[in-house]
Each structure stands twice: as structure tokens, then as C-alpha cells.
Amino acid sequence: MGAEPSPRELAEALVAGDRRALARAITLVQSRRPTDREPSLDLLDALPDTPDDAHRVGICGPPGVGKSSLIEALGRHWLDAGERLAVLAIDPRSPVSGGSLLGDATRMEELSRHPDAFVRPSPSAGDSSGLGRGTRESVLLCEAAGFSRVLLETVGVGQAEDRVRGLVDTLVLLVQPGAGDEIQGLKRGLLELADLVVVTKADGDLAAEAERAVSEHRQALALTSSPRSGWERPLLSVSAHEARGLGALADGLAEHRTHLAATGRLAAGRSEQAVSALRFDLREALWERFLTPERRAALDRLSTEVASGSLSPGRAVARLLESDESAESR
Amino acid sequence: MGAEPSPRELAEALVAGDRRALARAITLVQSRRPTDREPSLDLLDALPDTPDDAHRVGICGPPGVGKSSLIEALGRHWLDAGERLAVLAIDPRSPVSGGSLLGDATRMEELSRHPDAFVRPSPSAGDSSGLGRGTRESVLLCEAAGFSRVLLETVGVGQAEDRVRGLVDTLVLLVQPGAGDEIQGLKRGLLELADLVVVTKADGDLAAEAERAVSEHRQALALTSSPRSGWERPLLSVSAHEARGLGALADGLAEHRTHLAATGRLAAGRSEQAVSALRFDLREALWERFLTPERRAALDRLSTEVASGSLSPGRAVARLLESDESAESR
């Protein structure tokens, strides 16, 4: 591949299995440079349709619950079964990752080296969910490159799940043993977003506690409504360390995908996701387009006045929009 | 007061203690009608400076933790001490309130009737935090009307605390007995936002458990960093039912305010809040201004194409911005 492949060439190369082309394509769709916008749209237009067996899976849960260990273990399970998978992982250097330095150095190393797996850290300039710009497009690129299972790792605190829910077919919530009580409050909203719930670290000293957590969560699940009617949310315990429960998890994921496809919700969900991406991206684009260097300077100047209390935020907004309108009518 | 008071008349009336004027003024600043925008800015400009003793306090916590009971009990405590207070409460009819119908019918009834208290439900069309448009401005109006303590009630799930943090001087997180374990995961982020932590329902059967929760939370607090250096976050247990712990809570709030004032952070925090309101409101205004009926129709049309998969979201955004630019150059 030359130094400047066209978007079409890039699409062809990544479909043919060129990993460097895939990496380059992801960089392109995540770019903020205005000159990258049109090539990025051309690239996406040049992709084949989403493969029939594609499955987009979000993995969310609080820091320390064992997301990357679970992803690595599930990934190995899938590789052993002959599947190809991609992981869009939270960049460990990102301030939102919450991971330890030691864990980060080795995370997903085995997957990264496997020819049938592709691991890509999200850009550190992501939002609070750890999902950066172009995440949706990166998923499409991975699928086009033949990685039909795509795992999206996300930091789990409220907002993140909402974002990731709009990017995946199936959302898996990880909880840890001993966390049963929290259901009552904060996590109920998260449970309502989840399609599968997995109690992690069901091994060693925590094995008994994991079983207790499963039964506690079963009660909580019974009290919350499922995000999708007609789907009985599985509650599983998994040990990434001892590689136990991974077959059940893989089966649960496959069943959920089959359920979505059979009820027509797979396609409907993806359509909704595309439309919400349109709205989200449009808002971002409006903001970026508005913030010319001149207006950014005006915003900074007015911000100083607002900070000093001499101008109300609402008045500052009115002034910025006013100057904008007079600039346009010139 | 006539049927159509000017913004200045409205400001004068509410400063003079006219409760109907205050209610009307809040309706004005929360209005989405474009014709209400300028009068609303005039009204805010006509207000006196924030009173020296103003204290803006956010009360957050999961549904069922006892937010409104605590607010009512703290409100009574303050009223007994001769203070005047306003509560911007979550509208019980709002889908985000999570309150029971029975509880809602009577919530904050006593405060509502007291001459030195003012209770206003947030508009039900609020965001997921239960905080609607114009919340910041409503706080300013309450302060101008002499309610120097303003309590903001918010539903607590991630995003909400971020929003409310940008509106208050002091953020109180409510947790319930038996919820100690949840700290480990999801709630760490919330603890980092809180200035005071209150274990609720420290009465009857739950009293012993509340004490256990306090000691568990004390450990968790020790592990999380304080949002403001130099401030040792108090951890209190309160029984709204038995009116116990309210003096300590009121003292803790007063101490936090004194701490903020002494370190210069009270003014700095409010300046930051005003600037972030400017940015938030500007984004909203850009979106509203963009969405003319014509463009809304175009957005709907393109959304259909995006949903069908015949157009990428990015391409749709480009088209909407393009048509926008050609319209402007006409």
C-alpha cells in the first residue's frame, strides 16, 4: 500500500485482510482534521454491507470489575471456536480508564498478537464513557475487515452505558461478588440497559460470594424491567482466571443475537443507532463549525465577563449568536 | 401586579417578597418560547447581586434513599432557626422522579405552606438529572427573593451529579444503610463529587445498620480523593423521621460554606459555574437555531435514509450542513 491510498484503495485493502490498512482506516474515521472528513465519508461508502453474522457487543461495568480480563478470556474462547473478533478497548493511558499501571501493561496482550483478533485502544480524547469520536465507524471498519464479533469496552458510570447502548446489539453488564446491595439504588438504571448480567471473579476465595451475588442479582433482575420485552436476561457467573463460564457466556450472547434477529430487532436497533449517531454527530458538527478562531476568541472574551459577574451567561449567548448572524448577513 | 408586568417590575416585585412574582419569574426563565428570551435576560439583569449569605446546596442520591424526606426535615430545622429557604424539587409527575405516588402527594407539603420557604418542582421536561432548563436562573431568582438557602434536589445516576455539581456550592450525597458494598464500584465517582456524605434512615430497625454503613463509608471516603483539597468531607447519619442529626448536617453545610468563602473558592466556583452555563446554553442555542422547520424536515427525511442504510450518518450531517451554508449565502 502506498503512502497515500485513496479511500477506495484503503477499503479494498482492509476487506482483503490488510491489518495496517484497517488501523489506518480507523485513524482516518477518528480524525478531527477537516480535510479528513470527506475521505472518511468516501471510505465508509466504499465498505461492503455489514456481514450477516456481525455481532456488536458492549462490555460495561465499574473500574476494577475485570472488564479486560473477561474480554481476553471470552476472546480466547471465541478464537478456539474459530471465530474472528475485534476489541475496541479503553486506552489505558486515558484518564478515564481507572486501570492500574501493572494491569494495563499486559492487558489483552495475547489477543493483540493473534492473527484472528484485532485490538484497538480508543483515542484517549474520548468522552467520559471512554468512547471517542468515530467509535461507531470503527466498528463498521472492523466488521468489513472480517472481524464479525466486535467487543466495545466501556467505563461504567451512567452516561457511558447510554452511549454504548447506542452502538451495540447486546450490552453485557459486569458486576462483582459482594456488590449485591448496590442494586437497590444506583445500579437499577444500569440493569435496565443490560441484556446479560455477568458476575465476575467467580473463583478462589470469591467463588462462594459470587454464587451469593448471582442469587441476589436474580432478585434484583426480577424487579427491574428488561430493556427488550420477550428476552429473559441471563445471569451468569464467570471466572476469567479459571476460564469457567465462558461457554455459557458465549452461548448467551449467541442466543441474544438470535433472539434479536428473529424478532426483527437486530435491524431495527441498528437503524435507530444510525439515526441517533446522525443527531449526535450533527450537534458536534454545529459546535465545531460555529467555533471559528474568531468566535472562539469572542467566547473567551465573553467568558471572562461572565466569570466576573458583569454579564449573564444568557446575555453572552445572545451576543455570540447576534455577532454570528450579522457576520452571515454581510 | 398587572397582567403583563415588565421584567423590571417583576424583579422589583419578587425582591419585595411577592411570591406570585417569583413563581412567574421562574416560569419566564424556564420558558422555551423565543419571545420570552429577551424579557428573561432583562429580568436577570434587573436582579440585585447575589446576597452575601447565599448558599446553593445540591442533594443527590439514588431513588428511594429519602431525598425529599431529608429536604423537608432540614428545611424545618432551618425554618426553626429563622432561615429562609427555597427548594427546587424534582417534579413527582416527571418520569425520572422514581417516587411513589403516595409519597409524592404529600412531599414537602409542610415546607410548601410555610411563609419562609418556597418549593418549586422542576419542569417535567428536564433532562435525565431531573434538572430542567433555566434551573441556574431559578436559583438566582430565589436568592433575589431573599431565600438565601437554595436546595436543589436531583435524581442520582452519574450524569445528574455532574450537572448539579455545576449549579451548587455544596453537594450532598445521600446513601442508605446496607449500601456500603456498592462504594467499591460505581459510586466511587459520585463520592469524589460530594462535599458531604449523609447516611439516611438512621432510625428504628435500620439504626444499627446505618452506623455500620457510616464506618464502611468512612473507609471508602479515605480511599477516594476529595473534590476540594483541604476539606475533610463529613460523614453523617441522619434520621429525617426522628429529626436526629439535622443540627450536625446544618453545621456541616455551614462549615463547608465558610471553608469555601475563606479559601476564595465560593466566588471561584460560581464564576466557573457561570462560564460552564454559557457553554452549555450556547450549544443548546446553536441546536435550536439550526433546527428551523425547514431543516427539521430535511433532518427527518435524511434520518429515514440513514435508518434504511442507504446513507451514512456522516454523509447526512455533511448534507445538512451543506444545505445550511448554501441557504446562508443566498
XYZ file of C-alpha atoms in Angstrom:
660
model
C 0.000 0.000 0.000
C 1.424 3.398 -0.966
C 1.828 6.395 1.255
C -1.462 7.962 0.214
C -4.001 5.276 -0.688
C -7.352 6.545 -1.890
C -10.348 5.837 0.346
C -11.428 3.118 -2.097
C -7.975 1.514 -2.035
C -7.988 1.638 1.738
C -11.407 -0.046 1.825
C -10.268 -2.767 -0.568
C -7.072 -3.391 1.372
C -8.810 -3.758 4.712
C -11.501 -6.013 3.266
C -8.677 -8.153 1.828
C -7.281 -8.572 5.336
C -4.552 -5.932 5.491
C -4.340 -5.087 9.191
C -2.271 -1.978 8.649
C -4.975 -0.703 6.294
C -7.582 -1.349 8.984
C -5.534 0.525 11.575
C -5.031 3.403 9.158
C -8.730 3.490 8.274
C -9.693 3.685 11.949
C -7.282 6.558 12.416
C -8.943 8.301 9.478
C -12.520 7.984 10.771
C -11.430 9.110 14.240
C -9.587 12.157 12.923
C -10.749 15.650 13.755
C -8.970 17.242 10.789
C -11.486 18.863 8.444
C -9.503 17.601 5.425
C -10.008 14.028 6.647
C -13.792 14.364 6.688
C -14.564 13.778 3.015
C -12.058 10.891 2.567
C -13.518 9.327 5.698
C -17.072 9.506 4.269
C -15.818 8.079 0.964
C -14.109 5.245 2.811
C -17.296 4.355 4.694
C -19.325 4.495 1.462
C -16.848 2.093 -0.162
C -17.327 -0.588 2.512
C -19.380 -3.687 1.773
C -22.622 -4.160 3.723
C -22.337 -5.271 7.327
C -21.700 -9.038 7.292
C -24.737 -11.178 8.111
C -23.126 -12.708 11.177
C -21.885 -9.442 12.691
C -22.454 -9.077 16.407
C -21.684 -5.854 18.265
C -21.292 -6.425 21.986
C -20.740 -3.794 24.670
C -18.959 -4.757 27.879
C -19.540 -2.323 30.692
C -19.003 -2.254 34.412
C -17.247 -0.244 37.094
C -13.465 0.116 37.199
C -11.859 -2.943 38.741
C -14.700 -5.336 37.913
C -12.466 -7.188 35.470
C -13.564 -5.977 32.044
C -10.324 -6.545 30.204
C -9.734 -9.946 31.836
C -13.198 -11.029 30.791
C -12.726 -9.719 27.259
C -9.418 -11.512 26.948
C -10.921 -14.785 28.228
C -14.025 -14.542 26.042
C -11.806 -13.626 23.105
C -9.678 -16.742 23.600
C -12.848 -18.821 23.841
C -14.085 -17.427 20.549
C -10.702 -17.856 18.848
C -10.652 -21.510 19.931
C -14.070 -21.873 18.318
C -12.717 -20.454 15.067
C -14.304 -17.004 15.368
C -12.611 -13.732 14.453
C -13.039 -10.775 16.769
C -12.092 -7.166 17.275
C -11.902 -5.260 20.540
C -12.245 -1.515 20.799
C -10.658 -1.122 24.195
C -10.336 1.778 26.547
C -6.921 3.295 26.195
C -5.090 2.540 29.449
C -3.337 5.890 29.201
C -6.697 7.619 29.214
C -7.642 9.345 32.452
C -10.996 7.548 32.440
C -9.597 4.032 32.315
C -9.140 3.681 36.041
C -6.869 0.725 35.396
C -3.716 0.026 37.297
C -0.429 0.561 35.531
C 0.629 -3.032 36.031
C -2.598 -4.455 34.653
C -2.514 -2.067 31.740
C 0.919 -3.038 30.550
C -0.175 -6.584 29.879
C -3.863 -6.179 29.108
C -5.130 -8.096 26.108
C -1.584 -8.839 25.025
C -2.431 -12.357 23.900
C -5.403 -11.183 21.836
C -3.312 -8.420 20.296
C -0.861 -10.956 18.910
C -3.433 -13.405 17.489
C -3.995 -13.266 13.699
C -7.763 -13.653 14.090
C -8.101 -10.883 16.635
C -7.686 -7.139 16.382
C -7.333 -4.895 19.432
C -7.537 -1.149 19.175
C -7.469 1.251 22.092
C -9.994 4.098 21.907
C -8.473 7.523 21.482
C -7.675 8.993 24.873
C -9.521 12.155 23.900
C -12.774 10.253 24.265
C -15.743 11.371 26.290
C -16.401 10.196 29.831
C -17.524 6.808 28.545
C -14.062 6.132 27.158
C -15.677 6.038 23.725
C -14.116 8.524 21.407
C -15.058 10.101 18.137
C -15.588 7.672 15.296
C -16.258 4.649 17.513
C -19.332 3.662 15.506
C -17.400 3.956 12.254
C -14.517 1.941 13.720
C -16.960 -0.891 14.425
C -18.089 -0.848 10.786
C -14.470 -0.978 9.622
C -13.694 -3.971 11.856
C -16.746 -5.793 10.536
C -15.755 -5.060 6.941
C -12.313 -6.486 7.736
C -13.979 -9.773 8.675
C -13.945 -9.405 12.449
C -17.583 -10.295 12.796
C -17.611 -10.093 16.583
C -16.783 -6.650 17.872
C -16.429 -6.036 21.601
C -16.691 -2.477 22.879
C -15.189 -1.967 26.300
C -16.513 0.974 28.273
C -16.086 2.501 31.689
C -19.338 2.137 33.516
C -20.774 5.198 35.151
C -24.242 6.115 33.949
C -23.608 8.203 30.876
C -21.270 5.593 29.413
C -23.902 2.892 29.196
C -26.307 5.213 27.447
C -23.665 5.955 24.842
C -22.601 2.357 24.365
C -26.226 1.172 24.255
C -26.499 3.230 21.068
C -23.550 1.434 19.477
C -24.144 -2.255 20.142
C -26.614 -5.072 19.590
C -26.049 -6.619 23.008
C -24.961 -4.961 26.214
C -23.279 -7.007 28.946
C -23.089 -5.589 32.449
C -20.319 -6.910 34.689
C -20.786 -6.854 38.437
C -18.566 -8.198 41.143
C -19.197 -10.529 44.031
C -20.267 -8.699 47.150
C -21.904 -5.912 45.213
C -25.456 -7.195 45.605
C -26.685 -4.415 47.827
C -25.923 -1.678 45.377
C -28.680 -2.915 43.088
C -31.308 -1.289 45.215
C -30.162 2.143 44.241
C -27.802 3.351 41.600
C -27.481 0.295 39.501
C -31.110 -0.293 38.771
C -30.868 2.039 35.798
C -27.874 0.113 34.512
C -29.615 -3.214 34.912
C -32.438 -1.908 32.779
C -29.974 -1.247 29.981
C -28.288 -4.656 30.162
C -29.129 -7.707 28.052
C -26.903 -10.050 30.039
C -25.508 -9.699 33.550
C -22.237 -11.382 34.457
C -20.847 -11.778 37.962
C -17.068 -11.739 37.557
C -14.255 -13.258 39.610
C -16.215 -16.419 40.426
C -13.051 -18.167 41.539
C -10.902 -18.924 44.578
C -11.952 -17.084 47.715
C -14.710 -15.248 45.906
C -16.437 -18.286 44.375
C -18.975 -18.654 47.197
C -19.600 -14.939 47.265
C -20.109 -14.922 43.506
C -22.857 -17.511 43.863
C -24.496 -15.405 46.556
C -24.216 -12.370 44.278
C -25.880 -14.308 41.481
C -28.887 -15.090 43.634
C -29.103 -11.501 44.903
C -28.912 -10.143 41.395
C -31.535 -12.619 40.271
C -33.966 -10.985 42.664
C -32.973 -7.525 41.508
C -33.376 -8.506 37.881
C -36.852 -9.790 38.645
C -37.701 -6.330 39.976
C -36.424 -4.375 37.008
C -37.929 -4.399 33.580
C -35.980 -5.844 30.703
C -34.846 -3.408 28.040
C -36.331 -5.719 25.438
C -39.587 -7.484 26.090
C -39.626 -11.222 25.485
C -35.988 -11.606 26.458
C -35.194 -13.333 29.726
C -31.918 -11.716 30.764
C -29.353 -14.398 31.610
C -27.407 -14.012 34.820
C -24.089 -15.828 34.689
C -21.025 -16.182 36.834
C -17.695 -16.303 35.105
C -14.119 -16.829 36.144
C -11.784 -15.300 33.592
C -8.872 -16.585 35.666
C -10.013 -20.211 35.671
C -11.715 -19.910 32.270
C -15.031 -21.086 33.714
C -18.438 -19.993 32.484
C -17.149 -18.712 29.150
C -19.090 -21.275 27.101
C -22.298 -20.224 28.835
C -21.483 -16.575 28.202
C -20.739 -17.197 24.515
C -23.995 -19.177 24.244
C -25.939 -16.425 25.990
C -24.556 -13.841 23.586
C -25.382 -16.013 20.570
C -28.895 -16.597 21.901
C -29.462 -12.902 22.374
C -28.342 -12.221 18.828
C -30.644 -14.969 17.523
C -33.491 -13.501 19.571
C -32.864 -10.026 18.124
C -32.704 -11.343 14.584
C -35.836 -13.481 14.991
C -37.870 -10.565 16.349
C -36.609 -8.109 13.741
C -34.927 -6.066 16.452
C -31.393 -6.541 15.214
C -32.018 -4.493 12.090
C -34.369 -2.081 13.878
C -31.811 -1.466 16.606
C -29.047 -0.745 14.124
C -31.299 1.649 12.231
C -32.078 3.511 15.446
C -28.387 3.598 16.274
C -27.540 5.123 12.915
C -30.203 7.791 13.355
C -29.038 8.674 16.840
C -25.467 8.858 15.511
C -26.721 11.335 12.922
C -28.206 13.561 15.621
C -25.209 13.285 17.923
C -22.729 13.999 15.129
C -24.826 16.889 13.823
C -24.734 18.609 17.210
C -20.983 18.130 17.393
C -20.541 19.420 13.859
C -22.645 22.515 14.556
C -20.491 23.292 17.569
C -17.235 22.768 15.690
C -18.407 24.824 12.732
C -19.530 27.647 14.983
C -16.231 27.820 16.823
C -14.121 29.599 14.234
C -10.935 31.103 15.682
C -12.677 34.498 15.686
C -15.706 33.252 17.588
C -13.546 31.244 19.958
C -11.788 34.491 20.804
C -15.162 36.186 21.338
C -16.271 33.259 23.521
C -13.114 33.566 25.612
C -13.606 37.313 25.979
C -17.256 36.970 26.971
C -16.378 34.083 29.306
C -14.150 36.455 31.235
C -17.022 38.915 31.588
C -19.370 36.140 32.659
C -16.834 34.877 35.208
C -16.527 38.353 36.693
C -20.290 38.563 37.055
C -20.663 41.622 34.837
C -22.538 39.669 32.161
C -25.094 36.884 32.452
C -24.430 33.628 30.575
C -27.699 34.077 28.694
C -26.735 37.582 27.581
C -23.341 36.265 26.426
C -25.046 33.560 24.381
C -27.302 36.189 22.792
C -24.266 38.319 21.866
C -22.385 35.407 20.334
C -25.385 34.439 18.237
C -26.013 38.054 17.262
C -22.456 38.620 16.026
C -22.815 35.340 14.199
C -25.971 36.486 12.422
C -24.563 39.852 11.452
C -21.452 38.094 10.113
C -23.646 35.853 7.994
C -25.707 38.690 6.524
C -22.577 40.554 5.460
C -49.243 43.434 39.785
C -50.835 43.792 36.344
C -51.299 41.067 33.780
C -48.146 41.980 31.900
C -45.526 43.322 34.284
C -42.292 44.451 32.682
C -39.163 42.447 33.541
C -38.087 45.294 35.841
C -41.453 45.330 37.605
C -41.282 41.572 38.009
C -37.792 41.846 39.503
C -38.911 44.557 41.914
C -41.984 42.593 42.966
C -40.086 39.417 43.704
C -37.373 41.251 45.596
C -40.153 42.868 47.656
C -41.376 39.410 48.625
C -44.207 38.808 46.177
C -44.310 35.019 45.872
C -46.522 35.056 42.805
C -43.988 37.295 41.086
C -41.234 34.819 41.962
C -43.260 31.929 40.574
C -43.992 33.898 37.421
C -40.341 34.890 37.027
C -39.228 31.261 37.282
C -41.752 30.310 34.615
C -40.291 33.036 32.412
C -36.653 31.924 32.734
C -37.637 28.292 32.138
C -39.671 29.113 29.039
C -38.610 27.842 25.627
C -40.575 30.490 23.733
C -38.241 32.689 21.694
C -40.288 35.777 22.627
C -39.590 35.082 26.305
C -35.831 35.138 25.802
C -35.206 38.881 25.839
C -37.583 39.631 28.758
C -35.920 36.801 30.649
C -32.450 38.316 30.116
C -33.777 41.734 31.134
C -35.279 40.236 34.271
C -31.982 38.617 35.254
C -30.102 41.856 34.589
C -32.538 43.707 36.852
C -31.820 41.454 39.843
C -29.662 42.696 42.702
C -26.333 40.950 43.268
C -26.412 37.514 44.887
C -26.880 38.062 48.638
C -23.718 37.650 50.706
C -25.141 34.780 52.714
C -26.466 32.779 49.750
C -25.759 29.065 49.882
C -26.606 26.747 46.987
C -26.811 23.129 48.066
C -27.360 20.090 45.859
C -28.975 16.988 47.349
C -28.389 13.884 45.307
C -28.767 10.180 45.777
C -30.496 7.181 44.249
C -34.284 6.905 44.092
C -35.696 5.747 47.410
C -32.789 6.992 49.516
C -35.036 9.599 51.122
C -34.122 12.853 49.391
C -37.404 14.645 49.868
C -37.788 13.489 53.492
C -34.323 14.791 54.246
C -35.001 18.079 52.484
C -38.231 18.534 54.400
C -36.539 17.772 57.729
C -33.545 20.010 57.027
C -35.920 22.715 55.824
C -37.893 22.587 59.086
C -34.635 22.742 61.023
C -33.590 25.853 59.134
C -37.010 27.464 59.480
C -36.862 26.903 63.251
C -33.504 28.684 63.208
C -35.055 31.633 61.405
C -33.608 30.910 57.978
C -35.468 31.299 54.704
C -35.069 28.614 52.082
C -36.160 27.583 48.627
C -36.295 24.073 47.200
C -36.105 23.316 43.514
C -37.551 19.839 43.675
C -37.930 17.110 41.155
C -41.421 17.133 39.796
C -43.085 13.980 41.134
C -45.018 13.678 37.883
C -41.732 13.502 35.988
C -40.759 10.058 34.702
C -37.332 10.436 36.303
C -38.577 11.035 39.839
C -38.889 7.393 40.759
C -41.072 8.420 43.678
C -44.099 6.546 44.861
C -47.483 8.078 44.219
C -48.377 8.105 47.897
C -45.142 9.791 48.909
C -45.465 12.305 46.117
C -48.881 13.511 47.144
C -47.590 14.704 50.473
C -43.971 15.502 49.739
C -42.718 18.778 51.125
C -46.254 19.830 51.885
C -45.300 21.450 55.160
C -42.463 23.411 53.574
C -44.746 24.478 50.743
C -47.131 26.118 53.183
C -44.516 27.945 55.253
C -44.116 31.686 54.578
C -40.319 31.478 54.814
C -39.992 28.589 52.405
C -40.585 28.323 48.703
C -40.921 24.983 46.922
C -40.882 24.727 43.170
C -40.933 21.485 41.206
C -38.554 21.345 38.237
C -40.242 21.253 34.872
C -41.017 17.660 33.927
C -39.361 18.200 30.568
C -35.996 18.227 32.315
C -33.010 16.155 31.336
C -32.159 12.823 32.969
C -30.907 14.626 36.069
C -34.375 15.995 36.729
C -32.898 19.457 36.244
C -34.659 21.360 33.545
C -33.928 24.401 31.506
C -33.394 27.581 33.492
C -32.502 25.835 36.760
C -29.476 28.056 37.293
C -31.547 31.167 36.663
C -34.278 29.907 39.005
C -31.677 29.690 41.775
C -30.702 33.324 41.186
C -34.353 34.369 41.338
C -34.909 32.540 44.636
C -31.838 34.212 46.108
C -33.003 37.630 44.942
C -36.340 36.933 46.630
C -34.499 36.520 49.928
C -34.397 32.737 50.085
C -30.719 32.632 50.827
C -30.536 28.854 51.146
C -31.465 27.071 47.951
C -31.687 23.304 47.872
C -31.541 21.546 44.520
C -32.916 18.044 44.563
C -31.638 15.733 41.857
C -32.015 12.131 40.837
C -28.680 10.473 41.275
C -27.337 8.467 38.398
C -23.955 9.598 37.131
C -24.786 12.336 34.699
C -27.045 14.091 37.196
C -24.301 14.770 39.701
C -22.089 16.259 37.044
C -24.862 18.645 36.104
C -25.787 19.587 39.648
C -22.133 19.987 40.627
C -22.078 22.858 38.142
C -25.008 24.587 39.839
C -24.228 24.472 43.554
C -21.647 25.488 46.140
C -22.019 22.310 48.158
C -23.038 18.854 47.016
C -24.522 16.390 49.499
C -24.629 12.716 48.579
C -27.240 10.591 50.332
C -26.625 6.884 50.769
C -28.685 4.332 52.568
C -27.841 1.818 55.259
C -26.753 -1.505 53.811
C -25.329 0.075 50.699
C -21.722 0.055 51.849
C -20.524 -2.504 49.359
C -21.522 -0.511 46.358
C -18.810 2.034 47.118
C -16.194 -0.249 45.683
C -17.511 0.196 42.207
C -19.938 2.618 40.700
C -20.222 5.085 43.470
C -16.595 5.992 43.806
C -17.073 8.590 41.122
C -20.018 10.037 42.995
C -18.126 10.173 46.261
C -15.467 12.197 44.524
C -18.064 14.783 43.608
C -19.588 15.029 47.087
C -18.686 17.563 49.779
C -20.727 15.848 52.474
C -21.997 12.275 52.687
C -25.139 11.511 54.637
C -26.378 8.047 55.575
C -30.153 8.327 55.677
C -32.807 6.411 57.611
C -30.679 6.101 60.742
C -33.722 5.138 62.770
C -35.721 2.163 64.032
C -34.639 -1.157 62.584
C -32.037 0.464 60.399
C -30.235 2.450 63.109
C -27.579 -0.202 63.736
C -27.112 -0.774 60.049
C -26.764 2.958 59.490
C -23.870 3.054 61.957
C -22.235 0.150 60.147
C -22.747 1.986 56.855
C -21.097 5.071 58.310
C -17.966 3.141 59.218
C -17.869 1.413 55.842
C -18.261 4.695 54.043
C -15.572 6.220 56.195
C -13.135 3.696 54.766
C -14.340 4.341 51.247
C -14.016 8.082 51.712
C -10.465 7.605 52.888
C -9.733 5.842 49.604
C -11.218 8.479 47.336
C -9.840 11.918 46.800
C -11.831 14.899 47.940
C -13.171 17.182 45.238
C -11.704 20.125 47.111
C -8.341 19.830 48.762
C -8.155 20.931 52.365
C -11.733 19.912 53.076
C -12.317 16.879 55.248
C -15.618 15.534 53.984
C -18.031 14.982 56.881
C -19.848 11.693 57.032
C -23.094 11.962 58.968
C -26.047 9.783 59.767
C -29.432 11.409 59.826
C -32.944 10.326 60.677
C -35.438 12.566 58.936
C -38.204 10.600 60.634
C -36.908 11.143 64.169
C -35.350 14.524 63.333
C -31.932 13.365 64.502
C -28.626 14.524 63.061
C -30.105 17.608 61.421
C -28.148 20.050 63.561
C -24.915 18.303 62.613
C -25.930 18.391 58.957
C -26.790 22.098 59.100
C -23.465 22.749 60.842
C -21.572 20.704 58.270
C -23.159 22.687 55.476
C -22.368 25.990 57.165
C -18.774 24.889 57.750
C -18.357 23.923 54.131
C -19.644 27.287 53.014
C -17.272 29.047 55.431
C -14.420 26.909 54.121
C -15.265 27.833 50.523
C -15.509 31.515 51.355
C -12.269 31.505 53.350
C -10.319 29.839 50.554
C -11.793 32.022 47.835
C -13.454 29.019 46.267
C -17.012 30.199 46.751
C -16.596 33.026 44.266
C -14.289 31.000 42.011
C -16.751 28.116 41.897
C -19.642 30.385 40.987
C -17.581 32.017 38.250
C -16.746 28.603 36.807
C -20.402 27.626 37.012
C -21.445 30.727 35.097
C -18.886 30.022 32.383
C -19.936 26.406 32.026
C -23.569 27.558 31.839
C -22.526 29.844 28.989
C -21.012 26.942 27.067
C -23.899 24.581 27.791
C -26.526 27.170 26.824
C -24.606 28.145 23.695
C -24.612 24.566 22.431
C -28.328 24.292 23.098
C -28.987 27.612 21.389
C -26.962 26.591 18.316
C -29.006 23.425 18.035
C -32.319 25.237 18.466
C -31.370 27.943 15.992
C -30.262 25.375 13.430
C -33.474 23.390 13.657
C -35.786 25.648 11.646
C -38.955 23.883 10.491
C -37.347 23.508 7.049
C -34.177 21.903 8.391
C -36.154 19.738 10.772
C -37.996 18.385 7.736
C -34.667 17.778 5.986
C -33.340 16.046 9.111
C -36.408 13.797 9.221
C -36.044 12.963 5.535
C -32.337 12.173 5.842
C -32.992 10.199 9.046
C -35.220 7.883 7.047
C -32.436 7.322 4.531
C -29.937 6.731 7.321
C -32.294 4.277 9.026
C -32.668 2.335 5.788
C -28.903 2.094 5.460
C -28.767 3.905 2.124
C -26.931 6.882 3.632
C -24.262 7.064 6.305
C -24.885 9.336 9.314
C -21.726 11.275 8.482
C -22.886 11.864 4.908
C -26.271 13.040 6.200
C -24.565 15.508 8.543
C -22.487 16.814 5.634
C -25.644 17.334 3.535
C -27.465 19.156 6.308
C -24.537 21.493 6.842
C -24.108 21.995 3.102
C -27.736 22.996 2.525
C -27.346 25.248 5.519
C -24.345 27.001 4.020
C -25.929 27.457 0.612
C -29.035 28.866 2.314
C -26.870 31.340 4.193
C -25.029 32.532 1.109
C -28.282 33.232 -0.697
